[in-house]
Every structure is written in C-alpha cells, then in structure tokens.
Coordinates of C-alpha atoms and ligand atoms in Angstrom, one line a residue:
M1148 CA 57.8 -82.5 87.9
I1149 CA 55.4 -82.6 85.1
D1150 CA 53.8 -80.6 82.0
F1151 CA 51.7 -83.2 80.1
H1152 CA 50.2 -80.6 77.8
C1153 CA 52.5 -77.7 76.6
H1154 CA 52.7 -75.8 73.1
L1155 CA 56.5 -75.6 73.5
D1156 CA 56.3 -74.3 69.9
L1157 CA 54.4 -71.4 70.3
Y1158 CA 56.5 -69.4 72.6
P1159 CA 58.1 -66.2 71.1
D1160 CA 61.6 -68.2 72.1
P1161 CA 60.9 -72.3 72.0
V1162 CA 64.6 -73.0 72.7
R1163 CA 64.5 -71.2 76.3
E1164 CA 61.8 -73.4 77.4
V1165 CA 62.9 -76.8 76.6
R1166 CA 66.5 -75.5 78.2
D1167 CA 64.9 -73.9 81.3
A1168 CA 62.4 -77.4 81.2
E1169 CA 66.1 -79.5 81.1
A1170 CA 67.4 -77.5 83.9
A1171 CA 64.6 -78.0 86.2
G1172 CA 64.1 -81.5 85.4
I1173 CA 60.4 -81.4 84.2
Y1174 CA 58.8 -84.2 82.2
V1175 CA 57.2 -82.2 79.2
L1176 CA 54.3 -83.6 76.8
S1177 CA 55.0 -80.9 73.7
V1178 CA 51.4 -80.7 71.9
T1179 CA 51.3 -79.4 68.2
T1180 CA 48.4 -77.8 66.5
T1181 CA 48.9 -79.1 63.0
P1182 CA 50.8 -82.3 61.8
R1183 CA 52.9 -79.9 59.9
A1184 CA 54.2 -78.3 63.1
W1185 CA 54.8 -81.3 64.4
V1186 CA 58.1 -81.8 62.5
R1187 CA 60.5 -78.9 63.6
T1188 CA 58.7 -79.1 67.4
A1189 CA 60.1 -82.8 67.2
Q1190 CA 63.2 -81.6 66.3
L1191 CA 63.5 -78.9 69.3
A1192 CA 63.4 -82.1 71.3
K1193 CA 66.0 -83.8 70.0
G1194 CA 68.3 -85.0 72.7
H1195 CA 66.2 -84.0 75.5
K1196 CA 65.1 -87.4 77.2
R1197 CA 62.3 -85.8 79.2
I1198 CA 60.5 -83.9 76.5
R1199 CA 57.9 -86.1 74.5
T1200 CA 56.6 -84.3 71.0
A1201 CA 52.9 -85.4 70.3
L1202 CA 51.0 -85.3 67.2
G1203 CA 47.8 -83.0 66.7
L1204 CA 45.5 -81.5 64.8
H1205 CA 44.0 -79.0 67.2
P1206 CA 39.9 -78.9 66.5
Q1207 CA 39.9 -75.0 66.6
L1208 CA 42.0 -75.2 63.0
A1209 CA 40.3 -78.5 61.8
H1210 CA 38.6 -76.2 59.4
E1211 CA 41.8 -74.5 58.0
R1212 CA 44.1 -77.9 58.3
H1213 CA 42.0 -80.9 57.7
N1214 CA 43.9 -81.2 54.5
E1215 CA 46.5 -81.9 56.7
L1216 CA 45.2 -85.4 57.5
G1217 CA 47.2 -87.1 54.9
L1218 CA 50.5 -86.0 56.2
F1219 CA 49.1 -87.2 59.8
E1220 CA 49.3 -90.3 58.7
E1221 CA 52.3 -90.3 57.2
L1222 CA 53.5 -89.4 60.8
L1223 CA 51.6 -90.9 63.1
P1224 CA 54.2 -94.2 62.9
R1225 CA 56.7 -91.7 64.4
S1226 CA 54.8 -90.6 67.9
R1227 CA 53.7 -92.4 70.5
Y1228 CA 51.6 -89.8 71.2
V1229 CA 48.7 -87.8 69.8
G1230 CA 47.7 -84.3 70.7
E1231 CA 46.5 -81.3 70.4
I1232 CA 43.1 -83.4 69.6
G1233 CA 39.7 -83.1 70.3
L1234 CA 36.1 -81.2 69.4
D1235 CA 35.0 -77.7 70.3
G1236 CA 31.5 -76.7 70.4
G1237 CA 32.0 -73.0 72.1
P1238 CA 31.3 -70.0 69.6
G1239 CA 33.5 -68.9 66.7
Y1240 CA 33.8 -73.3 66.6
R1241 CA 30.8 -74.8 66.6
E1242 CA 29.7 -73.9 63.1
H1243 CA 33.2 -76.0 62.0
S1244 CA 31.9 -78.8 63.7
A1245 CA 31.2 -81.2 60.9
L1246 CA 34.9 -80.7 59.7
Q1247 CA 36.0 -81.0 63.4
R1248 CA 34.3 -84.5 63.8
K1249 CA 35.7 -85.9 60.6
V1250 CA 39.2 -85.2 61.4
F1251 CA 38.7 -86.4 65.1
D1252 CA 37.1 -89.4 64.3
T1253 CA 40.2 -89.9 61.4
V1254 CA 43.0 -89.4 64.0
L1255 CA 40.6 -91.8 66.2
R1256 CA 40.6 -94.5 63.2
L1257 CA 44.4 -94.0 62.2
S1258 CA 45.2 -94.2 65.8
D1259 CA 43.6 -97.3 66.4
K1260 CA 44.8 -98.9 63.0
G1261 CA 48.5 -98.2 64.7
G1262 CA 48.1 -100.2 67.6
G1263 CA 46.9 -97.1 69.9
R1264 CA 48.5 -93.8 71.3
I1265 CA 48.3 -91.7 74.2
M1266 CA 46.3 -89.2 73.4
S1267 CA 45.4 -85.4 75.0
I1268 CA 42.4 -84.2 74.0
H1269 CA 40.6 -80.9 74.3
S1270 CA 36.7 -81.6 74.8
R1271 CA 35.3 -77.7 75.5
H1272 CA 31.7 -77.6 75.3
A1273 CA 32.2 -80.9 73.5
V1274 CA 32.1 -83.4 76.3
D1275 CA 29.2 -86.2 75.2
E1276 CA 30.3 -86.3 71.7
I1277 CA 34.1 -86.5 72.7
L1278 CA 33.3 -89.9 75.3
E1279 CA 30.7 -91.2 72.6
R1280 CA 33.6 -91.6 70.1
L1281 CA 35.9 -92.9 72.1
A1282 CA 33.6 -95.5 73.6
A1283 CA 33.3 -96.1 69.8
V1284 CA 37.0 -96.8 69.2
P1285 CA 38.6 -98.4 72.1
G1286 CA 41.6 -99.4 70.3
A1287 CA 42.7 -95.8 69.6
G1288 CA 44.6 -95.9 72.8
L1289 CA 44.6 -93.8 76.2
P1290 CA 42.7 -90.8 76.2
I1291 CA 43.6 -87.9 78.7
L1292 CA 41.1 -84.8 79.0
H1293 CA 43.4 -82.2 79.3
W1294 CA 41.7 -78.8 80.8
F1295 CA 38.5 -80.6 81.7
S1296 CA 35.6 -78.1 82.3
G1297 CA 32.1 -80.2 81.7
S1298 CA 29.8 -80.8 84.4
A1299 CA 30.2 -83.5 87.5
T1300 CA 27.8 -86.4 85.5
Q1301 CA 30.5 -85.8 82.6
L1302 CA 33.5 -86.4 84.7
R1303 CA 31.8 -89.4 86.0
R1304 CA 31.5 -90.7 82.9
A1305 CA 34.7 -89.9 81.7
T1306 CA 35.8 -91.7 84.5
D1307 CA 33.8 -94.7 83.9
I1308 CA 35.2 -95.0 80.6
G1309 CA 38.6 -95.2 81.6
C1310 CA 40.0 -91.2 80.8
W1311 CA 42.9 -89.6 82.7
F1312 CA 43.1 -85.7 83.3
S1313 CA 45.7 -83.6 82.9
V1314 CA 44.7 -80.2 85.3
G1315 CA 46.9 -77.0 85.7
P1316 CA 46.7 -74.1 87.1
A1317 CA 44.3 -71.6 85.4
M1318 CA 41.9 -74.6 85.9
L1319 CA 42.1 -75.1 89.6
R1320 CA 42.0 -71.6 90.2
G1321 CA 38.7 -71.4 90.0
A1322 CA 35.9 -73.4 92.3
K1323 CA 34.2 -75.2 89.7
G1324 CA 37.9 -76.3 88.5
R1325 CA 38.7 -77.5 91.7
S1326 CA 36.0 -79.6 92.9
L1327 CA 36.6 -81.4 89.3
A1328 CA 39.6 -82.0 90.2
K1329 CA 38.4 -83.9 93.5
A1330 CA 36.5 -86.1 92.4
M1331 CA 38.8 -86.7 89.7
P1332 CA 40.8 -90.4 90.0
R1333 CA 43.9 -89.4 92.2
D1334 CA 45.7 -92.1 90.0
R1335 CA 44.8 -90.7 86.8
I1336 CA 45.8 -87.1 87.2
L1337 CA 48.7 -85.5 85.9
T1338 CA 49.9 -81.8 85.9
E1339 CA 49.9 -79.5 82.7
T1340 CA 50.0 -75.8 82.0
D1341 CA 48.7 -75.5 78.8
G1342 CA 51.4 -72.4 78.1
P1343 CA 51.5 -70.5 76.6
F1344 CA 47.5 -70.4 76.3
G1345 CA 47.4 -70.7 80.0
K1346 CA 48.0 -67.6 81.8
G1347 CA 49.5 -66.9 85.4
P1348 CA 49.2 -63.5 86.9
N1349 CA 52.4 -62.6 85.5
G1350 CA 50.9 -63.8 82.0
P1351 CA 51.8 -67.1 80.0
L1352 CA 52.6 -70.0 81.8
H1353 CA 55.7 -71.8 81.5
P1354 CA 56.8 -75.9 82.0
V1355 CA 57.8 -74.5 85.6
D1356 CA 54.7 -73.6 86.9
A1357 CA 53.1 -76.9 87.2
W1358 CA 54.6 -76.7 90.4
V1359 CA 51.6 -74.3 91.1
A1360 CA 49.2 -77.3 90.4
V1361 CA 51.1 -79.4 92.2
K1362 CA 50.8 -77.3 95.2
Q1363 CA 47.1 -77.0 94.7
L1364 CA 46.5 -80.4 94.3
A1365 CA 48.4 -80.7 97.6
T1366 CA 45.9 -78.7 99.2
I1367 CA 43.1 -80.3 97.7
W1368 CA 44.2 -83.8 98.5
G1369 CA 44.9 -83.0 101.9
I1370 CA 48.4 -83.7 101.9
S1371 CA 51.8 -82.3 101.6
P1372 CA 53.4 -80.8 98.2
G1373 CA 56.1 -83.2 98.4
E1374 CA 53.6 -86.2 98.9
A1375 CA 51.6 -85.1 95.8
E1376 CA 54.4 -84.5 93.6
K1377 CA 55.2 -88.6 94.4
Q1378 CA 51.5 -89.8 93.5
L1379 CA 51.8 -87.6 90.4
L1380 CA 55.4 -89.0 89.2
D1381 CA 53.9 -92.6 89.7
N1382 CA 51.0 -92.0 87.8
L1383 CA 53.6 -90.7 85.0
R1384 CA 55.1 -93.9 85.2
S1385 CA 52.3 -96.5 84.9
L1386 CA 50.9 -94.3 82.1
S1387 CA 54.5 -94.9 80.6
A1388 CA 54.2 -98.7 81.2
S1389 CA 51.3 -98.8 78.9
G1390 CA 52.8 -99.3 75.5
P1391 CA 50.8 -99.2 72.3
D1392 CA 50.0 -102.9 72.4
H1393 CA 49.1 -103.0 75.9
I1394 CA 46.7 -100.3 75.7
R1395 CA 44.8 -102.0 73.1
A1396 CA 44.7 -104.9 75.2
R1397 CA 43.8 -103.6 78.3
S1398 CA 42.0 -100.4 77.6
P1399 CA 38.9 -100.2 80.1
I1400 CA 36.9 -98.4 77.2
S1401 CA 34.0 -100.3 76.2
Q1402 CA 31.1 -99.6 74.8
R1403 CA 29.0 -101.4 77.4
T1404 CA 29.8 -98.7 80.0
I1405 CA 29.1 -95.5 77.5
A1406 CA 25.3 -96.8 76.6
Ligands
ZN228 ZN1 46.4 -76.6 74.3

C-alpha cells in the first residue's frame, strides 16, 4: 500500500505513525511544510526503508517562511523528493500570491539546477498558474499534483504536460473527485491520505487508510481491490525508476504542449 502524501510530523504521536506504517508495510512519502521541519522529520524515517521524507515549503506558509529558502537550498542535495510545495489561490492566501510565487519559482529553479526532483504539489485554486510554471521549468522534475481539485479541462492540460496525481479517501468521497480520478491516466496515479489534514468519518486519516482509496479506485476502474493495488505498486515502481538525471532526460513536460 502507498501513502504518497502524508504529514507524519504533524500527528500528535509521529513515532507511533511511523511504527504503524512500518508494521503495515506501507510506502510513505512524508511531506514537510517548512525546510526547518525537514531535518527532524527525516530523522523520524531513519532506518525505515519504505518511508521517504520530502523537503517542502507549503504555499499557505510562504508569507511567513520565505526566509527559509536559503535553508531549502542547503538541504536540497539531501532529498530526492520535494513537497509540499505549490500555490494556493483560496481565500486567506491569495493576498500572499506574490510571495507564494517567489517561493514556488525559486524551488523549481533550484530543483532544476539540482538535476530534477519528484515533487508533491498543492494546486488549490491555482492550477493554471502551476501548470504554466511547471512548463517553463521542465528540468525541475516530475510533478505529482496532490488532491487535484481543478476542472476537467485543467486535468487534461496537466495530463498533457506529464503530471502524475495522488488521490485520497477525502477527495474520492465526492462525485467531482471521483469523476476527475476516472479521467486520470491509470498508470500515473498513486494513493495518499494527506493526514492528519485529510479526514475520514473517524477523524484524521492515517497512512493505513490509503486502503480506502485503493478500494475507491477499484470501483472507479471496475476491477478488484487486489488488481488496483497491483496497478498502484507498478506505478510506484515506474516512478522510482526515474532518477533525477533520468527525469530530466525524459521529462514529458514541454513549452509546446502548454502554449
Ligand atoms: Zn498536504
């Protein structure tokens, strides 16, 4: 099972989350919201071979933490994964759009300079801007749009420029989320929980709840949960085979497709 976007460090007991994920054999991408949080969050994953820690600077914190970009640059060589990054054009955040853009553009530029990264991206109310920027810096790496909530047209554009997607139980609960997931290329989807922000009927989701998304995808795809799980693991394998240099060489993103 896979939880490719989870905030392990933000649960009340992160050590317990790591232990439970390990016991259940789950592959976890542990995303962070600030460079400062990365060091101790990466420490949590030490010795756990299925957990990777992504270096992030969350768009909702960009206006408070943009001064950590220097630290981001310093830490970037130590992580193959970047996230959570992105833009948020929703109420309460759009007034900070200039700083959000500065942070996101800097992260893309540094990732490009560093040979490319696998990136977990937040795109709420900002899909067009995100796609424009990804297309402008194709060497930044492989973008995975997490909890995508744009339109069907935006989804097609994202797919055309080579984006992947991570989807979770909270997104797939609604009809819109399910219809978007149905339109995503089946070989470019991973499951996520976005816990503890992602919620289920019993409160915050945990990595083990990624199984709910596997079952939801199985229904959407019209196959068994076992077959869906196999597809998702194949996807993870093909993603992992893309090393940074590899990503740059075969990045499907191009200026041409976005124009
Ligand atoms: Zn998140």
